[in-house]
Amino acid sequence: MKMIVAIVQDKDTNRLTDALSEKDYKSTKLSTRGGFLKEGNTTLMIAVDDEDVDEVLAIIKENCSKRDQMVAPISPMGGNADSYIPKPVKVEVGGANVFVLPIESFFHF
Ligand code: 2BA
């Protein structure tokens, strides 16, 4: 068995969990926050048999789209905040960051 940990955008979460449920894949949704943008995102934990990993990865890929987002950078440390005019920078968000981990054992009591 494998644990698929997928970090996705909140906007994609419902579509993705619906698509997983349609194929009878169970998932647990955690509300998380990215360390860079400090915005909410969603982490899904999906435990599956080894032979189902590829199908789940395909479902994630299909349901998580990439987007550009403008971000105002934080003012530089030690600088004069009054004279600092933040210039928004474009970062790519969305898609999915996925980790596939081995599961040593699974119990359902
Ligand atoms: P955040 O850390 O909020 O990052 C959001 C997006 O900002 C990133 O998208 C990336 O496009 C950009 N970004 C992140 N750090 C950057 C930097 N130092 N300079 C310029 N741009 C930067 P993704 O790479 O797709 O990541 C989306 C979210 O997935 C992340 O949110 C974080 O919550 C998670 N994540 C990504 N890589 C991870 C990792 N190696 N370990 C744990 N979580 C990860």
CSV table of N, CA and C and ligand atoms in Angstrom, one decimal:
chain,number,residue,atom,x,y,z
A,1,MET,N,0.8,-1.2,0.0
A,1,MET,CA,0.0,0.0,0.0
A,1,MET,C,0.9,1.2,0.0
A,2,LYS,N,0.3,2.3,-0.5
A,2,LYS,CA,1.0,3.6,-0.6
A,2,LYS,C,0.1,4.7,0.0
A,3,MET,N,0.7,5.7,0.6
A,3,MET,CA,0.0,6.9,1.0
A,3,MET,C,0.3,8.0,0.1
A,4,ILE,N,-0.7,8.5,-0.6
A,4,ILE,CA,-0.5,9.6,-1.5
A,4,ILE,C,-0.9,10.9,-0.8
A,5,VAL,N,0.1,11.8,-0.7
A,5,VAL,CA,-0.1,13.1,0.0
A,5,VAL,C,-0.1,14.1,-1.1
A,6,ALA,N,-1.3,14.7,-1.3
A,6,ALA,CA,-1.4,15.7,-2.4
A,6,ALA,C,-1.7,17.1,-1.9
A,7,ILE,N,-0.8,18.1,-2.2
A,7,ILE,CA,-1.1,19.5,-1.8
A,7,ILE,C,-1.7,20.2,-3.0
A,8,VAL,N,-2.9,20.6,-2.8
A,8,VAL,CA,-3.7,21.2,-4.0
A,8,VAL,C,-4.3,22.5,-3.6
A,9,GLN,N,-4.7,23.3,-4.5
A,9,GLN,CA,-5.4,24.6,-4.2
A,9,GLN,C,-6.8,24.3,-3.8
A,10,ASP,N,-7.3,25.1,-2.8
A,10,ASP,CA,-8.6,25.0,-2.3
A,10,ASP,C,-9.7,24.9,-3.4
A,11,LYS,N,-9.4,25.7,-4.4
A,11,LYS,CA,-10.4,25.8,-5.5
A,11,LYS,C,-10.6,24.5,-6.2
A,12,ASP,N,-9.6,23.6,-6.2
A,12,ASP,CA,-9.6,22.4,-6.9
A,12,ASP,C,-10.1,21.2,-6.1
A,13,THR,N,-10.2,21.5,-4.7
A,13,THR,CA,-10.4,20.4,-3.8
A,13,THR,C,-11.7,19.6,-4.0
A,14,ASN,N,-12.8,20.3,-4.2
A,14,ASN,CA,-14.1,19.6,-4.3
A,14,ASN,C,-14.2,18.8,-5.6
A,15,ARG,N,-13.7,19.4,-6.7
A,15,ARG,CA,-13.7,18.6,-7.9
A,15,ARG,C,-12.9,17.4,-7.8
A,16,LEU,N,-11.7,17.5,-7.2
A,16,LEU,CA,-10.8,16.4,-7.0
A,16,LEU,C,-11.4,15.3,-6.1
A,17,THR,N,-11.9,15.7,-5.0
A,17,THR,CA,-12.5,14.6,-4.1
A,17,THR,C,-13.7,14.0,-4.7
A,18,ASP,N,-14.5,14.7,-5.4
A,18,ASP,CA,-15.6,14.1,-6.1
A,18,ASP,C,-15.1,13.1,-7.2
A,19,ALA,N,-14.1,13.4,-7.9
A,19,ALA,CA,-13.6,12.5,-8.9
A,19,ALA,C,-13.0,11.3,-8.3
A,20,LEU,N,-12.4,11.4,-7.1
A,20,LEU,CA,-11.8,10.3,-6.4
A,20,LEU,C,-12.9,9.4,-5.9
A,21,SER,N,-14.0,10.0,-5.3
A,21,SER,CA,-15.1,9.2,-4.8
A,21,SER,C,-15.8,8.4,-5.9
A,22,GLU,N,-15.9,9.1,-7.1
A,22,GLU,CA,-16.5,8.4,-8.2
A,22,GLU,C,-15.9,7.0,-8.5
A,23,LYS,N,-14.6,7.0,-8.3
A,23,LYS,CA,-13.8,5.8,-8.5
A,23,LYS,C,-13.6,5.0,-7.3
A,24,ASP,N,-14.3,5.3,-6.2
A,24,ASP,CA,-14.3,4.6,-4.9
A,24,ASP,C,-12.9,4.8,-4.2
A,25,TYR,N,-12.2,5.8,-4.4
A,25,TYR,CA,-11.0,6.1,-3.6
A,25,TYR,C,-11.4,7.0,-2.5
A,26,LYS,N,-10.9,6.5,-1.3
A,26,LYS,CA,-11.2,7.3,0.0
A,26,LYS,C,-10.1,8.3,0.2
A,27,SER,N,-10.5,9.5,0.7
A,27,SER,CA,-9.5,10.5,1.0
A,27,SER,C,-9.8,11.2,2.3
A,28,THR,N,-8.8,11.8,2.9
A,28,THR,CA,-9.0,12.6,4.0
A,28,THR,C,-8.4,14.0,3.7
A,29,LYS,N,-9.2,15.0,4.0
A,29,LYS,CA,-8.9,16.4,3.6
A,29,LYS,C,-8.3,17.1,4.9
A,30,LEU,N,-7.2,17.8,4.7
A,30,LEU,CA,-6.6,18.6,5.8
A,30,LEU,C,-6.6,20.0,5.3
A,31,SER,N,-6.9,21.0,6.1
A,31,SER,CA,-6.8,22.4,5.8
A,31,SER,C,-5.4,22.8,6.1
A,32,THR,N,-4.6,23.2,5.1
A,32,THR,CA,-3.2,23.6,5.4
A,32,THR,C,-2.9,25.0,4.8
A,33,ARG,N,-1.6,25.4,5.0
A,33,ARG,CA,-1.3,26.7,4.5
A,33,ARG,C,0.1,26.7,4.0
A,34,GLY,N,0.3,27.2,2.8
A,34,GLY,CA,1.7,27.2,2.2
A,34,GLY,C,2.6,28.1,2.9
A,35,GLY,N,3.9,27.7,3.0
A,35,GLY,CA,4.9,28.4,3.7
A,35,GLY,C,5.3,29.7,2.9
A,36,PHE,N,5.1,29.7,1.6
A,36,PHE,CA,5.6,30.9,0.8
A,36,PHE,C,4.5,31.9,0.7
A,37,LEU,N,3.4,31.5,0.2
A,37,LEU,CA,2.3,32.5,0.0
A,37,LEU,C,1.5,32.8,1.3
A,38,LYS,N,1.6,31.9,2.3
A,38,LYS,CA,0.9,31.9,3.5
A,38,LYS,C,-0.6,32.0,3.3
A,39,GLU,N,-1.0,31.3,2.3
A,39,GLU,CA,-2.5,31.2,1.9
A,39,GLU,C,-2.9,29.8,2.2
A,40,GLY,N,-4.2,29.7,2.4
A,40,GLY,CA,-4.8,28.3,2.6
A,40,GLY,C,-4.6,27.4,1.4
A,41,ASN,N,-4.3,26.2,1.6
A,41,ASN,CA,-4.4,25.2,0.6
A,41,ASN,C,-4.9,23.9,1.2
A,42,THR,N,-5.0,22.9,0.4
A,42,THR,CA,-5.6,21.7,1.0
A,42,THR,C,-4.6,20.5,0.8
A,43,THR,N,-4.5,19.7,1.8
A,43,THR,CA,-3.6,18.5,1.7
A,43,THR,C,-4.6,17.3,1.8
A,44,LEU,N,-4.5,16.5,0.8
A,44,LEU,CA,-5.3,15.3,0.8
A,44,LEU,C,-4.5,14.0,1.1
A,45,MET,N,-4.9,13.2,1.9
A,45,MET,CA,-4.3,11.9,2.2
A,45,MET,C,-5.1,10.8,1.6
A,46,ILE,N,-4.5,10.1,0.7
A,46,ILE,CA,-5.2,9.0,0.0
A,46,ILE,C,-4.4,7.7,0.0
A,47,ALA,N,-4.9,6.8,0.8
A,47,ALA,CA,-4.2,5.5,0.9
A,47,ALA,C,-4.8,4.5,-0.1
A,48,VAL,N,-3.9,3.9,-0.9
A,48,VAL,CA,-4.3,3.1,-2.0
A,48,VAL,C,-3.4,1.8,-2.1
A,49,ASP,N,-3.9,0.8,-2.8
A,49,ASP,CA,-3.1,-0.3,-3.2
A,49,ASP,C,-2.1,0.1,-4.2
A,50,ASP,N,-0.9,-0.6,-4.2
A,50,ASP,CA,0.2,-0.2,-5.1
A,50,ASP,C,-0.3,0.0,-6.6
A,51,GLU,N,-1.2,-1.0,-7.0
A,51,GLU,CA,-1.5,-1.0,-8.4
A,51,GLU,C,-2.5,0.2,-8.8
A,52,ASP,N,-3.0,0.9,-7.8
A,52,ASP,CA,-3.9,2.0,-8.0
A,52,ASP,C,-3.2,3.4,-8.0
A,53,VAL,N,-1.9,3.4,-7.7
A,53,VAL,CA,-1.2,4.7,-7.6
A,53,VAL,C,-1.3,5.5,-8.9
A,54,ASP,N,-1.0,4.8,-10.0
A,54,ASP,CA,-1.0,5.6,-11.3
A,54,ASP,C,-2.4,6.2,-11.6
A,55,GLU,N,-3.4,5.4,-11.4
A,55,GLU,CA,-4.8,5.9,-11.7
A,55,GLU,C,-5.1,7.2,-10.8
A,56,VAL,N,-4.7,7.1,-9.5
A,56,VAL,CA,-5.0,8.2,-8.6
A,56,VAL,C,-4.1,9.4,-9.1
A,57,LEU,N,-2.9,9.2,-9.5
A,57,LEU,CA,-2.1,10.3,-9.9
A,57,LEU,C,-2.7,11.0,-11.2
A,58,ALA,N,-3.2,10.2,-12.0
A,58,ALA,CA,-3.9,10.7,-13.3
A,58,ALA,C,-5.1,11.5,-12.9
A,59,ILE,N,-5.9,11.1,-11.9
A,59,ILE,CA,-7.1,11.8,-11.5
A,59,ILE,C,-6.7,13.1,-10.9
A,60,ILE,N,-5.6,13.1,-10.1
A,60,ILE,CA,-5.1,14.4,-9.5
A,60,ILE,C,-4.7,15.4,-10.6
A,61,LYS,N,-3.9,14.8,-11.5
A,61,LYS,CA,-3.4,15.7,-12.6
A,61,LYS,C,-4.6,16.3,-13.4
A,62,GLU,N,-5.6,15.5,-13.7
A,62,GLU,CA,-6.7,15.9,-14.5
A,62,GLU,C,-7.6,17.0,-13.8
A,63,ASN,N,-7.6,17.0,-12.5
A,63,ASN,CA,-8.5,17.9,-11.8
A,63,ASN,C,-7.8,19.1,-11.1
A,64,CYS,N,-6.5,19.2,-11.2
A,64,CYS,CA,-5.8,20.4,-10.6
A,64,CYS,C,-5.1,21.2,-11.6
A,65,SER,N,-5.7,22.4,-11.9
A,65,SER,CA,-5.1,23.2,-13.0
A,65,SER,C,-4.1,24.2,-12.4
A,66,LYS,N,-3.2,24.7,-13.3
A,66,LYS,CA,-2.2,25.6,-12.9
A,66,LYS,C,-2.7,27.0,-13.2
A,67,ARG,N,-2.4,28.0,-12.3
A,67,ARG,CA,-2.7,29.4,-12.6
A,67,ARG,C,-1.6,30.3,-12.2
A,68,ASP,N,-1.6,31.5,-12.7
A,68,ASP,CA,-0.6,32.5,-12.2
A,68,ASP,C,-1.3,33.4,-11.2
A,69,GLN,N,-0.5,33.8,-10.2
A,69,GLN,CA,-1.0,34.7,-9.2
A,69,GLN,C,0.0,35.8,-8.9
A,70,MET,N,-0.5,37.0,-8.7
A,70,MET,CA,0.4,38.1,-8.4
A,70,MET,C,0.5,38.2,-6.9
A,71,VAL,N,1.7,38.3,-6.4
A,71,VAL,CA,2.0,38.4,-5.0
A,71,VAL,C,2.9,39.6,-4.6
A,72,ALA,N,2.5,40.4,-3.6
A,72,ALA,CA,3.3,41.5,-3.1
A,72,ALA,C,4.4,41.0,-2.2
A,73,PRO,N,5.6,41.2,-2.5
A,73,PRO,CA,6.7,40.6,-1.7
A,73,PRO,C,6.7,41.4,-0.3
A,74,ILE,N,7.2,40.7,0.7
A,74,ILE,CA,7.4,41.3,2.0
A,74,ILE,C,8.5,42.3,2.0
A,75,SER,N,8.4,43.5,2.8
A,75,SER,CA,9.4,44.5,2.7
A,75,SER,C,10.8,43.9,3.2
A,76,PRO,N,11.9,44.4,2.6
A,76,PRO,CA,13.2,43.8,3.0
A,76,PRO,C,13.6,44.1,4.5
A,77,MET,N,14.2,43.2,5.2
A,77,MET,CA,14.6,43.3,6.6
A,77,MET,C,15.6,44.5,6.7
A,78,GLY,N,15.4,45.3,7.7
A,78,GLY,CA,16.3,46.4,8.0
A,78,GLY,C,16.1,47.6,7.0
A,79,GLY,N,15.3,47.5,6.0
A,79,GLY,CA,15.1,48.6,5.1
A,79,GLY,C,14.1,49.6,5.7
A,80,ASN,N,14.1,50.8,5.0
A,80,ASN,CA,13.1,51.8,5.5
A,80,ASN,C,11.7,51.4,4.8
A,81,ALA,N,10.8,51.0,5.7
A,81,ALA,CA,9.5,50.6,5.2
A,81,ALA,C,8.7,51.7,4.5
A,82,ASP,N,9.0,53.0,4.9
A,82,ASP,CA,8.2,54.1,4.3
A,82,ASP,C,8.6,54.2,2.8
A,83,SER,N,9.8,54.0,2.5
A,83,SER,CA,10.2,54.2,1.1
A,83,SER,C,10.1,52.9,0.2
A,84,TYR,N,9.7,51.9,0.8
A,84,TYR,CA,9.6,50.6,0.1
A,84,TYR,C,8.2,50.5,-0.6
A,85,ILE,N,8.3,50.4,-1.9
A,85,ILE,CA,7.1,50.2,-2.7
A,85,ILE,C,7.1,48.8,-3.3
A,86,PRO,N,6.3,47.9,-2.7
A,86,PRO,CA,6.3,46.5,-3.2
A,86,PRO,C,5.9,46.4,-4.7
A,87,LYS,N,6.7,45.7,-5.4
A,87,LYS,CA,6.3,45.5,-6.8
A,87,LYS,C,5.8,44.0,-6.9
A,88,PRO,N,4.5,43.9,-7.3
A,88,PRO,CA,3.9,42.5,-7.3
A,88,PRO,C,4.7,41.6,-8.3
A,89,VAL,N,4.9,40.4,-7.9
A,89,VAL,CA,5.6,39.4,-8.7
A,89,VAL,C,4.6,38.3,-9.1
A,90,LYS,N,4.8,37.8,-10.2
A,90,LYS,CA,3.9,36.7,-10.7
A,90,LYS,C,4.5,35.3,-10.3
A,91,VAL,N,3.7,34.5,-9.5
A,91,VAL,CA,4.1,33.2,-9.2
A,91,VAL,C,3.1,32.2,-9.8
A,92,GLU,N,3.5,31.0,-10.1
A,92,GLU,CA,2.6,30.0,-10.6
A,92,GLU,C,2.1,29.2,-9.5
A,93,VAL,N,0.8,29.1,-9.3
A,93,VAL,CA,0.2,28.3,-8.3
A,93,VAL,C,-0.7,27.3,-8.9
A,94,GLY,N,-1.2,26.4,-8.1
A,94,GLY,CA,-2.1,25.4,-8.6
A,94,GLY,C,-1.3,24.2,-9.0
A,95,GLY,N,-2.0,23.3,-9.8
A,95,GLY,CA,-1.3,22.0,-10.1
A,95,GLY,C,-1.4,21.3,-8.8
A,96,ALA,N,-0.5,20.4,-8.6
A,96,ALA,CA,-0.5,19.6,-7.3
A,96,ALA,C,0.9,19.2,-7.0
A,97,ASN,N,1.3,19.3,-5.7
A,97,ASN,CA,2.5,18.7,-5.3
A,97,ASN,C,2.2,17.4,-4.6
A,98,VAL,N,2.7,16.3,-5.1
A,98,VAL,CA,2.3,15.0,-4.7
A,98,VAL,C,3.5,14.2,-4.2
A,99,PHE,N,3.3,13.6,-3.0
A,99,PHE,CA,4.3,12.7,-2.4
A,99,PHE,C,3.7,11.3,-2.3
A,100,VAL,N,4.4,10.3,-2.7
A,100,VAL,CA,3.9,8.9,-2.6
A,100,VAL,C,4.8,8.2,-1.6
A,101,LEU,N,4.2,7.8,-0.5
A,101,LEU,CA,5.0,7.2,0.6
A,101,LEU,C,4.6,5.8,0.9
A,102,PRO,N,5.5,4.9,1.3
A,102,PRO,CA,5.1,3.5,1.6
A,102,PRO,C,4.4,3.5,2.9
A,103,ILE,N,3.4,2.6,3.0
A,103,ILE,CA,2.7,2.4,4.2
A,103,ILE,C,3.2,1.0,4.8
A,104,GLU,N,3.7,1.1,6.0
A,104,GLU,CA,4.2,-0.1,6.6
A,104,GLU,C,3.1,-1.1,7.1
A,105,SER,N,2.1,-0.5,7.7
A,105,SER,CA,0.9,-1.3,8.1
A,105,SER,C,-0.3,-0.4,8.2
A,106,PHE,N,-1.5,-1.1,8.1
A,106,PHE,CA,-2.7,-0.3,8.1
A,106,PHE,C,-3.7,-1.1,9.0
A,107,PHE,N,-4.3,-0.4,10.0
A,107,PHE,CA,-5.3,-1.0,10.8
A,107,PHE,C,-6.6,-0.2,10.8
A,108,HIS,N,-7.7,-0.9,10.7
A,108,HIS,CA,-9.0,-0.3,10.8
A,108,HIS,C,-9.8,-1.0,11.9
A,109,PHE,N,-9.8,-0.4,13.0
A,109,PHE,CA,-10.5,-1.0,14.2
A,109,PHE,C,-12.0,-0.7,14.3
B,1,2BA,P1,3.4,27.8,-1.0
B,1,2BA,O1,4.6,27.5,-0.2
B,1,2BA,O2,2.5,28.9,-0.5
B,1,2BA,O3,3.9,28.1,-2.5
B,1,2BA,C1,3.0,28.6,-3.5
B,1,2BA,C2,3.6,28.8,-4.8
B,1,2BA,O4,4.6,29.8,-4.7
B,1,2BA,C3,4.5,27.6,-5.3
B,1,2BA,O5,3.7,26.6,-5.9
B,1,2BA,C4,5.5,28.2,-6.1
B,1,2BA,O6,5.0,28.4,-7.4
B,1,2BA,C5,5.7,29.6,-5.5
B,1,2BA,N1,6.9,29.6,-4.6
B,1,2BA,C6,7.1,28.8,-3.5
B,1,2BA,N2,8.3,29.1,-2.9
B,1,2BA,C7,8.8,30.1,-3.7
B,1,2BA,C8,10.1,30.8,-3.7
B,1,2BA,N3,10.9,30.6,-2.7
B,1,2BA,N4,10.3,31.7,-4.7
B,1,2BA,C9,9.4,31.9,-5.7
B,1,2BA,N5,8.3,31.3,-5.8
B,1,2BA,C10,8.0,30.4,-4.8
B,1,2BA,P2,4.0,25.1,-5.7
B,1,2BA,O7,5.5,24.8,-5.9
B,1,2BA,O8,3.1,24.4,-6.7
B,1,2BA,O9,3.6,24.8,-4.2
B,1,2BA,C11,2.2,24.8,-3.8
B,1,2BA,C12,2.2,24.5,-2.3
B,1,2BA,O10,2.6,23.1,-2.1
B,1,2BA,C13,3.1,25.3,-1.4
B,1,2BA,O11,2.5,26.5,-1.1
B,1,2BA,C14,3.3,24.4,-0.3
B,1,2BA,O12,2.2,24.4,0.6
B,1,2BA,C15,3.3,23.0,-0.9
B,1,2BA,N6,4.7,22.5,-1.2
B,1,2BA,C16,5.4,22.7,-2.4
B,1,2BA,N7,6.5,22.1,-2.3
B,1,2BA,C17,6.6,21.4,-1.1
B,1,2BA,C18,7.6,20.6,-0.5
B,1,2BA,N8,8.7,20.3,-1.0
B,1,2BA,N9,7.3,20.2,0.8
B,1,2BA,C19,6.1,20.5,1.4
B,1,2BA,N10,5.2,21.3,0.8
B,1,2BA,C20,5.4,21.7,-0.4
